[in-house]
Tab-separated table of C-alpha atoms and ligand atoms in Angstrom:
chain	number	residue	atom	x	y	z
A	505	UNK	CA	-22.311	-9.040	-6.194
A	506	UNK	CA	-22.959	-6.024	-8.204
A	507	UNK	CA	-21.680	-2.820	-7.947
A	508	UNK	CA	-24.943	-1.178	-7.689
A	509	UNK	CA	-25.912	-3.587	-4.717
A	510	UNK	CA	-23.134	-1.099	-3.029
A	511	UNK	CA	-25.314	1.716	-3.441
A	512	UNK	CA	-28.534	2.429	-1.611
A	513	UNK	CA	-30.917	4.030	-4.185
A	514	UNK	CA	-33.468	6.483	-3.172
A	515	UNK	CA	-34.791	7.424	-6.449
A	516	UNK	CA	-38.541	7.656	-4.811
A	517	UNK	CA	-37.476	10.025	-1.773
A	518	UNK	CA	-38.203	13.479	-2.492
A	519	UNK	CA	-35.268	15.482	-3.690
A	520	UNK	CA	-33.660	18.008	-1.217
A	521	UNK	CA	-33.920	21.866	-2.126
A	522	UNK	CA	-31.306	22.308	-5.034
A	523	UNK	CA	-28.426	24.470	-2.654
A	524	UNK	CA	-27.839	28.112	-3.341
A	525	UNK	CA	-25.376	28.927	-5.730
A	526	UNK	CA	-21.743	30.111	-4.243
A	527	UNK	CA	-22.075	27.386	-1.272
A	528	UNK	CA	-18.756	25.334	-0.590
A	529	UNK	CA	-18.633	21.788	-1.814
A	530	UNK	CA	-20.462	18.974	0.331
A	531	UNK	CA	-19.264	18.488	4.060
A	532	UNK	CA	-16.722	15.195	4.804
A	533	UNK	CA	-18.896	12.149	5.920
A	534	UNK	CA	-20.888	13.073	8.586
A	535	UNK	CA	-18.724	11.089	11.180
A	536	UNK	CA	-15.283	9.510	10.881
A	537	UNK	CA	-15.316	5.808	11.423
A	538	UNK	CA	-12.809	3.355	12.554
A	539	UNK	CA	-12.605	0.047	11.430
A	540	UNK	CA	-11.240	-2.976	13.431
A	541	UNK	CA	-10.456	-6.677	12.701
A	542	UNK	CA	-10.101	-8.876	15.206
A	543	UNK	CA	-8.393	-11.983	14.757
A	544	UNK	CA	-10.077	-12.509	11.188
A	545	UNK	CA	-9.966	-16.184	9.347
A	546	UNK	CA	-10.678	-16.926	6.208
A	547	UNK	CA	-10.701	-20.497	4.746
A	548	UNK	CA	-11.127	-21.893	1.258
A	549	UNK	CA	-11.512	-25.515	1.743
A	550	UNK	CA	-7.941	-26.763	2.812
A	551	UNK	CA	-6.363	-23.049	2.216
A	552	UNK	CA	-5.982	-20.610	4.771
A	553	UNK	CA	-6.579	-17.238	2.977
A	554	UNK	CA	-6.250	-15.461	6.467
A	555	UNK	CA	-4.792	-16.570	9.733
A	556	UNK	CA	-6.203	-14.366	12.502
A	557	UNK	CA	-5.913	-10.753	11.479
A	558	UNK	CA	-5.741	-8.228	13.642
A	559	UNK	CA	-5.434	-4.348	12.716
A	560	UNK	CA	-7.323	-1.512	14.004
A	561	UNK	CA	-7.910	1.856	11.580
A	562	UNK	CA	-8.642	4.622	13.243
A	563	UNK	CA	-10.985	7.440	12.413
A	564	UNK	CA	-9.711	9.268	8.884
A	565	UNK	CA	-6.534	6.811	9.260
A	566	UNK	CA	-5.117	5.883	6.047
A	567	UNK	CA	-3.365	2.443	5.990
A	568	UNK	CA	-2.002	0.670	3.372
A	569	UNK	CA	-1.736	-3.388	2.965
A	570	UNK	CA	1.072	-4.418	1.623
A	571	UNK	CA	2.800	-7.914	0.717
A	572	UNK	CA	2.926	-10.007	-2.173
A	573	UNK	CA	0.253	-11.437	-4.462
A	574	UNK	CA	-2.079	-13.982	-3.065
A	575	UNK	CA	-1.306	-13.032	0.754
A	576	UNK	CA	-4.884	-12.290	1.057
A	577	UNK	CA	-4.969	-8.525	0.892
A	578	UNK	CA	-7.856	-8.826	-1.172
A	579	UNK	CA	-9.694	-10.878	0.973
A	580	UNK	CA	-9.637	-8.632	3.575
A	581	UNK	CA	-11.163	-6.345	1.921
A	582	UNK	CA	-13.646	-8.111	0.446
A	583	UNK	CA	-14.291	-9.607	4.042
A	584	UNK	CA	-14.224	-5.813	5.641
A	585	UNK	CA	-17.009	-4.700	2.640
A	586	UNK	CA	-19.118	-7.802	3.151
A	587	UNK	CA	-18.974	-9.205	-0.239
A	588	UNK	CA	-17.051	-11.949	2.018
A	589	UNK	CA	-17.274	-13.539	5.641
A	590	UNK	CA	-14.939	-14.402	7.900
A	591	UNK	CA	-14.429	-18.000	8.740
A	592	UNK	CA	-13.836	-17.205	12.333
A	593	UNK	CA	-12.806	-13.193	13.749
A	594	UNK	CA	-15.058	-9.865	13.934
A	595	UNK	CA	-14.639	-6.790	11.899
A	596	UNK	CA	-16.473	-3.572	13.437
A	597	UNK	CA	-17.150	-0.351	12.327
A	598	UNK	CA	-17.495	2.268	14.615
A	599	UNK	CA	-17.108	-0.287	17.430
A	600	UNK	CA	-20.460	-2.096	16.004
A	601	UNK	CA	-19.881	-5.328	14.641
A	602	UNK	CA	-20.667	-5.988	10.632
A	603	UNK	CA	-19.500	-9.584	10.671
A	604	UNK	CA	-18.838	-12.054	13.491
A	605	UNK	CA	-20.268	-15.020	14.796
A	606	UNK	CA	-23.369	-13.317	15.998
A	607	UNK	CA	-24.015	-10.404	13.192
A	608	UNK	CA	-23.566	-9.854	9.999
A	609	UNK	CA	-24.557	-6.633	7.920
A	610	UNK	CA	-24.392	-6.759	4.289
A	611	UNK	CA	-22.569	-4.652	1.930
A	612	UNK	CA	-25.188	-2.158	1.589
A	613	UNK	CA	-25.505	-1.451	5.016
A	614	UNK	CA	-22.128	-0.844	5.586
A	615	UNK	CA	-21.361	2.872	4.150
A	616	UNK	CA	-18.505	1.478	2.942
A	617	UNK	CA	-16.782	2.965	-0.401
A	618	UNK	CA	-14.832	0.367	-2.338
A	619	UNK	CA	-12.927	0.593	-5.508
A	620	UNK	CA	-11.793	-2.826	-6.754
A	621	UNK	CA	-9.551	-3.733	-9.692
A	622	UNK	CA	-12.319	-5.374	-11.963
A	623	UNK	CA	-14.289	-1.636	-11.265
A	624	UNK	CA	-16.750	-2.375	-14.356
A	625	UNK	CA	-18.631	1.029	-15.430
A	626	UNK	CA	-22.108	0.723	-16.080
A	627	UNK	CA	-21.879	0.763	-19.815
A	628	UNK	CA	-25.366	2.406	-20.540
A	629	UNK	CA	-24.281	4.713	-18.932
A	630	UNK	CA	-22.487	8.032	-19.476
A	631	UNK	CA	-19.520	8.743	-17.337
A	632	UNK	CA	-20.595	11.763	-15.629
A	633	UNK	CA	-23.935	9.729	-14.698
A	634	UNK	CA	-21.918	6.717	-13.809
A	635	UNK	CA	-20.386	8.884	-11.129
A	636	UNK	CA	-23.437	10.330	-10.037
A	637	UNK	CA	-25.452	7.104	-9.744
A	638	UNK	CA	-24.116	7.370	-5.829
A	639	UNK	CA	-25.635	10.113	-5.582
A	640	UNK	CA	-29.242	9.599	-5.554
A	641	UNK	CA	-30.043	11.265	-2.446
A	642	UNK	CA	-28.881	14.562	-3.554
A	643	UNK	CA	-31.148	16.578	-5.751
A	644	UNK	CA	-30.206	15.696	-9.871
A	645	UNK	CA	-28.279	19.302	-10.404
A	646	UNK	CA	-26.733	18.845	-7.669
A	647	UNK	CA	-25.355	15.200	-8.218
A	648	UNK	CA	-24.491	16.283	-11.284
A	649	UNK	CA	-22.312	19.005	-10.536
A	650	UNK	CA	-20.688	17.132	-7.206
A	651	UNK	CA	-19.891	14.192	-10.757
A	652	UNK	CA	-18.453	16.967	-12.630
A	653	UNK	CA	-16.580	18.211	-9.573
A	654	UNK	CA	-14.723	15.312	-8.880
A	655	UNK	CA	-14.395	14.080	-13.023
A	656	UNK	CA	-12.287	17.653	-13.224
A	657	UNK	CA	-10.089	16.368	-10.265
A	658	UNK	CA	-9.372	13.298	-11.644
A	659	UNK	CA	-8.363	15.239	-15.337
A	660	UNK	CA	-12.019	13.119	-16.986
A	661	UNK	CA	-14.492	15.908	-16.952
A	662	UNK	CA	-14.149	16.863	-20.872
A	663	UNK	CA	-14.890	12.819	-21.320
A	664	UNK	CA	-18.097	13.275	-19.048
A	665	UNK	CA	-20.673	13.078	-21.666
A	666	UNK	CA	-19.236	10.249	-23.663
A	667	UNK	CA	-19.794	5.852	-22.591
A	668	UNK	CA	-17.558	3.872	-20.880
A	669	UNK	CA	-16.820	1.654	-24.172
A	670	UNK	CA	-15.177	4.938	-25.732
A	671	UNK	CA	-12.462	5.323	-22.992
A	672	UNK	CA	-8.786	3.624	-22.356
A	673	UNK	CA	-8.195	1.529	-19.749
A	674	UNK	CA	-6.958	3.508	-17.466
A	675	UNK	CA	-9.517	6.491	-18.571
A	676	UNK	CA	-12.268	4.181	-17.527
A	677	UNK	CA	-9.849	3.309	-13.548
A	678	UNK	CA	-9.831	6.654	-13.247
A	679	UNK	CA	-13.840	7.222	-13.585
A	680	UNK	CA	-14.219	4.414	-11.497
A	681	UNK	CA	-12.160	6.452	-8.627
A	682	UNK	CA	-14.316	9.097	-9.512
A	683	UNK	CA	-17.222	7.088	-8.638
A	684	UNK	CA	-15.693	5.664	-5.782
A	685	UNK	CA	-14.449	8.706	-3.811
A	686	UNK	CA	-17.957	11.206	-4.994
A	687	UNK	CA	-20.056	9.695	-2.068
A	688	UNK	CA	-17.744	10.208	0.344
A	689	UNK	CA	-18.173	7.301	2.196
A	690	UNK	CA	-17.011	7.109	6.066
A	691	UNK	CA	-15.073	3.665	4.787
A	692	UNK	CA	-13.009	3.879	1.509
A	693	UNK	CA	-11.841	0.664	0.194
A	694	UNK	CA	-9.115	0.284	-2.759
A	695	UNK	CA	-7.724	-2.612	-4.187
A	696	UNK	CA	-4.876	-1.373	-6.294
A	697	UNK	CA	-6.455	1.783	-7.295
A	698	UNK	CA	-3.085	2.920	-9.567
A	699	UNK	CA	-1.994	0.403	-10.858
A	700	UNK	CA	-1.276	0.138	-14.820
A	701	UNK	CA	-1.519	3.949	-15.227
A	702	UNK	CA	1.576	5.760	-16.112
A	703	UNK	CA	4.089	7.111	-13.882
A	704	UNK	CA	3.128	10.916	-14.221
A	705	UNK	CA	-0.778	9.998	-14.309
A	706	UNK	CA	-0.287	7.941	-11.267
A	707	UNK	CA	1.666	10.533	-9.174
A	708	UNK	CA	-1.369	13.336	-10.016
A	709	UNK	CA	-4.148	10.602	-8.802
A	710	UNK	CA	-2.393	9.308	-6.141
A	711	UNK	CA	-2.363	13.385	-4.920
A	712	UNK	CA	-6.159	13.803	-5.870
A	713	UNK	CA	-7.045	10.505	-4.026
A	714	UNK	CA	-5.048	11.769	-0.918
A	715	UNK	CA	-5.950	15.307	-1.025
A	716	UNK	CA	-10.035	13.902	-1.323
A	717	UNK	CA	-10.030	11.495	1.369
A	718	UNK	CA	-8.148	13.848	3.636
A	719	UNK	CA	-10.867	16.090	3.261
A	720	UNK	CA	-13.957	13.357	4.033
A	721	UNK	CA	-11.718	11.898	6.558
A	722	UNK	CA	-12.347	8.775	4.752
A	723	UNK	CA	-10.895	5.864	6.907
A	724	UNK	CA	-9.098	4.005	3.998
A	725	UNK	CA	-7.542	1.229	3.609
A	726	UNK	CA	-5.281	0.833	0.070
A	727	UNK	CA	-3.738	-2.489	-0.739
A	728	UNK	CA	-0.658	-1.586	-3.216
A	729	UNK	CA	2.402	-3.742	-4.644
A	730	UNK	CA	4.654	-0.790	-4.373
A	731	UNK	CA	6.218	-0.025	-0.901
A	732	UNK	CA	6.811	3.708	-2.288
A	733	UNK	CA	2.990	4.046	-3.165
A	734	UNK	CA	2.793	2.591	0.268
A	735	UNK	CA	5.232	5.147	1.703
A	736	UNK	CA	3.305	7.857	-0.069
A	737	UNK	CA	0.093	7.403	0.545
A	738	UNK	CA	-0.365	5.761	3.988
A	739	UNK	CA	-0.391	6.672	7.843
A	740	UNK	CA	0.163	3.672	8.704
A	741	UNK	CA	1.392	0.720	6.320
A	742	UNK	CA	0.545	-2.964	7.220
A	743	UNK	CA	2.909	-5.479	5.588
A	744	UNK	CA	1.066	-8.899	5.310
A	745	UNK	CA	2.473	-12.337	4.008
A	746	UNK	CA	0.841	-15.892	4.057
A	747	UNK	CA	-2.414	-14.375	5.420
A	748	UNK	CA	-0.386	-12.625	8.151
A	749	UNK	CA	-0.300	-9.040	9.356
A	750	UNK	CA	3.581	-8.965	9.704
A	751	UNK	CA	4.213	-5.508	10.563
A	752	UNK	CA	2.220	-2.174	11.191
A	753	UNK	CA	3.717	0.820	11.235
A	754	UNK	CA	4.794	4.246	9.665
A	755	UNK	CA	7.007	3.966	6.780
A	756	UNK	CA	10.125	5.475	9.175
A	757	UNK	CA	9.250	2.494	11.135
A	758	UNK	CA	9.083	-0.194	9.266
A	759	UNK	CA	12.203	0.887	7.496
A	760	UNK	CA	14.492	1.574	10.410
A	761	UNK	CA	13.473	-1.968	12.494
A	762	UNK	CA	12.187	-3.999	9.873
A	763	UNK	CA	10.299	-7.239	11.658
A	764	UNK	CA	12.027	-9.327	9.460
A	765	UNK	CA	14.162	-10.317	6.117
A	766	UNK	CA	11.007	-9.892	3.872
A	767	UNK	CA	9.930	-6.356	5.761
A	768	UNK	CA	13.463	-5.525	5.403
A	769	UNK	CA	13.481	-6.321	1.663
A	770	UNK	CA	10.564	-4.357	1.018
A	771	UNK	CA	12.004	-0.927	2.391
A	772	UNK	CA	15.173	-0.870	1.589
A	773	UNK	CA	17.860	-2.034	-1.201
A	774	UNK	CA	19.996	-4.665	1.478
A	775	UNK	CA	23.483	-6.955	0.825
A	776	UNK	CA	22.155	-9.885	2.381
A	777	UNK	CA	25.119	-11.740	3.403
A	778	UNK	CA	25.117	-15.183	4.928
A	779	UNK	CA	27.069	-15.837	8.233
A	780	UNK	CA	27.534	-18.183	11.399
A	781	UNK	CA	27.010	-17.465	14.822
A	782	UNK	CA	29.823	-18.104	16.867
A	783	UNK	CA	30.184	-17.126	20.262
A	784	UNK	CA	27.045	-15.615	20.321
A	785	UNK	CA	27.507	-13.265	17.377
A	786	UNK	CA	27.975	-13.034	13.872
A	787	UNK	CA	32.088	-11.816	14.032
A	788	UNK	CA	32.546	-9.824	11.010
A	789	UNK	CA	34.921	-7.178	9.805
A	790	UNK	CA	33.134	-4.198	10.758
A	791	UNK	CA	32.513	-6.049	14.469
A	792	UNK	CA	30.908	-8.220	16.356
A	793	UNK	CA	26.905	-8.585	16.525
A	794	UNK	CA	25.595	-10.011	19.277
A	795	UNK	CA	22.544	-12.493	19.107
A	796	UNK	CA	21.110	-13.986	22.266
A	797	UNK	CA	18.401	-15.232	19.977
A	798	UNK	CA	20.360	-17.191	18.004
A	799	UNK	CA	22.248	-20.513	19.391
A	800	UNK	CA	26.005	-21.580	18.134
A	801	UNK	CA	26.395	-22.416	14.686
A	802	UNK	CA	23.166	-21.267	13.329
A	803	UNK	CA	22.870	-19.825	10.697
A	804	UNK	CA	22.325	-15.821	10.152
A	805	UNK	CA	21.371	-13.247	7.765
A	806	UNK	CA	23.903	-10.022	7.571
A	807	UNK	CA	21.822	-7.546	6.264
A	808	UNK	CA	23.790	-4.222	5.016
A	809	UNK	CA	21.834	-1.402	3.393
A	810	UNK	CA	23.471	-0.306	0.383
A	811	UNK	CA	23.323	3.290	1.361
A	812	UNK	CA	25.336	2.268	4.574
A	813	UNK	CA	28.519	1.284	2.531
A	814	UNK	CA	30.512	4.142	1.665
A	815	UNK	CA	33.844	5.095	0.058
A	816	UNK	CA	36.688	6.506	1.484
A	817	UNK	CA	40.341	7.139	0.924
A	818	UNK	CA	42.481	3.910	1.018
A	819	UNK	CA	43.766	3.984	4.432
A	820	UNK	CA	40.568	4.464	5.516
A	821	UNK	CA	38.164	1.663	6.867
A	822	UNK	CA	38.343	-1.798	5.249
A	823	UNK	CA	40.278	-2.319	2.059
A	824	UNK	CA	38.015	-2.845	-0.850
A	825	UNK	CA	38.372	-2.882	-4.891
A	826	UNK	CA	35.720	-0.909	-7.402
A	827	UNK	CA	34.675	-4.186	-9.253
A	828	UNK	CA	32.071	-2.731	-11.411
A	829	UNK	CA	30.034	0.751	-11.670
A	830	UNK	CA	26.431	0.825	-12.932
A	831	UNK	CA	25.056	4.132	-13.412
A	832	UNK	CA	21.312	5.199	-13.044
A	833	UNK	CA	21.024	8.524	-13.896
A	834	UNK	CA	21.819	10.793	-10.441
A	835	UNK	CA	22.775	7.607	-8.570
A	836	UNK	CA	24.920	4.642	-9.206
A	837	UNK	CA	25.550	1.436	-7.832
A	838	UNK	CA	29.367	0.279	-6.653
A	839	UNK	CA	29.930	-3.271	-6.314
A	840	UNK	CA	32.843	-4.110	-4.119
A	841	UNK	CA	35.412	-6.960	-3.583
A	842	UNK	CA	35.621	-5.810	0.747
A	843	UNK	CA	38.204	-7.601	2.740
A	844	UNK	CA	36.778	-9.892	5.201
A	845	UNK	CA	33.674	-10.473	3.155
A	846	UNK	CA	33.326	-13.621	0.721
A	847	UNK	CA	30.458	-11.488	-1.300
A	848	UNK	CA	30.491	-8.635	-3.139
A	849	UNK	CA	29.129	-5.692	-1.452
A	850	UNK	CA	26.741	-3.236	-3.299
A	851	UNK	CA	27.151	0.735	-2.489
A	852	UNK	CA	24.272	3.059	-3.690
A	853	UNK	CA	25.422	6.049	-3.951
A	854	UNK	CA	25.260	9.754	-5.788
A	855	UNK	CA	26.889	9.609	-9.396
A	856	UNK	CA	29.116	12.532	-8.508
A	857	UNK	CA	30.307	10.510	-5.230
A	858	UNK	CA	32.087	7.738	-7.664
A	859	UNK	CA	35.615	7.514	-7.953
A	860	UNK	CA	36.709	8.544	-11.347
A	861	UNK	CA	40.313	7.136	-11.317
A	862	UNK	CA	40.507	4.901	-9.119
A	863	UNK	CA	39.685	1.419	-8.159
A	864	UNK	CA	41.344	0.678	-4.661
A	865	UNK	CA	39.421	2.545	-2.226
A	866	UNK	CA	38.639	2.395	1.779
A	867	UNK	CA	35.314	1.201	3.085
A	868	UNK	CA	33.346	2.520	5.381
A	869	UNK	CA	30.019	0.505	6.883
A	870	UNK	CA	27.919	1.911	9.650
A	871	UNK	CA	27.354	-0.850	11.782
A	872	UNK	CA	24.095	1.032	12.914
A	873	UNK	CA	23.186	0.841	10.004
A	874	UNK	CA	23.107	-3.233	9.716
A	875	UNK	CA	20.412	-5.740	10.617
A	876	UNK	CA	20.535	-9.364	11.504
A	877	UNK	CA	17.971	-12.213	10.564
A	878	UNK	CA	17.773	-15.501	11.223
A	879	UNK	CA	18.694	-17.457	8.081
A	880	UNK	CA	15.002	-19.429	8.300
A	881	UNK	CA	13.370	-16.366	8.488
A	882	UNK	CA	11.530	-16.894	5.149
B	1860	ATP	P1	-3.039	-10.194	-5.418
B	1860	ATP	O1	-2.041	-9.192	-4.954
B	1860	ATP	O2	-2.506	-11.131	-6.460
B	1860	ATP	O3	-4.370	-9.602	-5.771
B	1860	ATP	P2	-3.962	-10.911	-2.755
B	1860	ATP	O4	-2.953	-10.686	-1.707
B	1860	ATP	O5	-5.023	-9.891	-2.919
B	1860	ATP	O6	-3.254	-11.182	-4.154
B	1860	ATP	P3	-6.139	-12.744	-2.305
B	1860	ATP	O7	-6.865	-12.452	-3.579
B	1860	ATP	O8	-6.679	-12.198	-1.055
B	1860	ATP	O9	-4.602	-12.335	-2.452
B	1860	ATP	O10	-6.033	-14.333	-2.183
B	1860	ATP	C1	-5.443	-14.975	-1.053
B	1860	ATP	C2	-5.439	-16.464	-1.294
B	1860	ATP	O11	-6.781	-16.948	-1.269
B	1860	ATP	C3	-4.867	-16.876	-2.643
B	1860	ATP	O12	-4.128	-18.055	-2.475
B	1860	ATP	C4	-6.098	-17.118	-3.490
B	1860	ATP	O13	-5.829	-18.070	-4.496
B	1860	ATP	C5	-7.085	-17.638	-2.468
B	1860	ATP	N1	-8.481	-17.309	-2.817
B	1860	ATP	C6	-9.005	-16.073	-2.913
B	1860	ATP	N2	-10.327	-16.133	-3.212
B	1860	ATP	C7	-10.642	-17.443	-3.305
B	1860	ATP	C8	-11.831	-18.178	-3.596
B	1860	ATP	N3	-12.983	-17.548	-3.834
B	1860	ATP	N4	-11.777	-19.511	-3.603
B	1860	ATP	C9	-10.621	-20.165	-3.330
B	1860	ATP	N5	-9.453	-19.544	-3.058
B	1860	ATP	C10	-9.452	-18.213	-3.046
């Protein structure tokens, strides 16, 4: 599949009147569109890419996909642009169905915007006409100036006469958002959009990106490594794993009642502390917790958030020793020898909050603050 197939040229259609000077940039696609999956398969021979997806976007929703590589976040895009099709499932737009049993429109068709990571530039082409070749229904100055526009958002537009060839990597990813984003399609696909570029760069395009499909009320969907560029960007963030949908949810969500251990993991910095259920809970120092769930003896995940462990006086909560200090700029971690516990706890903490002269100290867990897994969670 080519890029260009993505595009629907018009080059014969007679150009629209040029638009008077002073008029505001182009409208947001002409109609938000939500995007559904429903109970989407994909199969390669023996593997199971996908295992019955189901996640509904709605109109100008941004969600992002997130979970480790090969869990088939890429797949699901490719399966929701049509460059793919499900082995079994639906995906609709707008309630219409693109690919099912029945139907099945092709890329083209779709009005679909997708940036993907191998998002080859045309290379006889110069980059401000690059980003205008989606434009070919809008009159040539006009296309042109829309390219421009959205080259200066991204920080490109002094590059925009020059080829493809002559840029750095992540020059080049950031033309190719460019191109992505300028026809404001009602469906925005990306596939790692950020990743590689520099911490500052990324920060400024993540913004841009945000600020442009906010204004098309793009319905996106971004697939990202990083739960913060997850956290950042999204709505809604869908945590997938072995060609699962996990968890959906807003970040606040997901990181207050994590599913499970891997959600968990993925949202916040966690002692995970194995323990046995007896009597129906896991009786530790800081209390009992109670697990219907679970039966006697099993086996259990205590998971403590670092930020929930906190110093205090001795006298004070359980007994505990400073074993070592690691500083990290305006934080620091504390890891403890904590009565009662056969691990060393890890506090995260301020800098300013550590102990200077002391290593005995009082502990201080919120037991709010802790989660329990089953051990065979993962
Ligand atoms: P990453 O984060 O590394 O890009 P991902 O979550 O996007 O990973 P996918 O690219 O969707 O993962 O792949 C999901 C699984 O499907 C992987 O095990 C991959 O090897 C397999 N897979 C993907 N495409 C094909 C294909 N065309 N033929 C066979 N297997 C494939």
């Amino acid at each position: 599949m080519k890029l260009s197939d993505f595009f629907t040229p018009r080059a014969t259609e007679a150009a629209p009147p040029a638009e008077p000077k002073g008029r505001p940039p182009r409208a947001s696609a002409a109609f938000a569109a939500s995007l559904t999956f429903e109970a989407v398969e994909r199969r390669y021979g023996e593997l199971m890419a996908l295992r019955g997806v189901a996640l509904d976007v709605a109109p100008g929703e941004i969600v992002c996909l997130l979970g480790p590589s090969g869990c088939g976040k890429t797949t699901l895009l490719r399966i929701a642009s049509g460059i793919e099709k499900p082995s079994r499932g639906r995906v609709l737009i707008s309630g219409h169905e693109v690919a099912g049993p029945e139907r099945f429109v092709p890329p083209e068709k779709r009005h679909v915007g997708l940036m993907f990571q191998d998002f080859a530039l045309f290379p006889h082409l110069s980059i401000v006409d690059n980003v205008a070749f989606g434009l070919k229904h809008l009159a040539p100055a006009e296309a042109q100036r829309e390219a421009r526009g959205v080259l200066a958002r991204v920080g490109m537009v002094r590059h925009a006469e020059k080829f493809p060839h002559m840029l750095s990597g992540g020059e080049q990813q950031r033309v190719a958002l460019a191109r992505a984003i300028v026809p404001r399609p009602a469906v925005m696909l990306m596939d790692e959009p950020f990743s590689g570029l520099d911490v500052h760069l990324r920060e400024r395009l993540q913004e841009e990106t945000l600020a442009i499909l906010r204004e098309t009320r793009a319905t996106s969907i971004i697939v990202t490594h990083h739960p913060e560029e997850a956290m950042r960007l999204a709505d809604r963030i869908a945590v997938m794993r072995n060609g699962r949908i996990v968890q959906v949810g807003r970040a606040h969500d997901l990181h207050r009642d994590p599913a499970d251990l891997f959600v968990a993991r993925l949202f916040s910095e966690i002692n995970e502390i194995p323990w046995t259920v007896s009597g129906g809970a896991l009786r530790t120092p800081i209390g009992p917790f109670f697990v219907p769930e679970l039966a006697e003896g099993d086996n259990a995940i205590l998971c403590v958030r670092q930020r929930a462990v906190q110093l205090a006086p001795v006298g004070e909560g359980l007994p505990g020793r400073i074993v070592r200090v690691k500083p990290l700029g305006d934080s620091a971690l504390v890891d403890l020898a904590v009565q009662g516990f056969d691990q060393e706890l890890r506090a995260r903490m301020r800098e300013s909050e550590v102990p200077q002269r002391t290593v005995e100290v009082g502990v201080l867990i919120d037991p709010g603050r802790v989660l329990v897994f089953p051990a065979d969670d993962l």
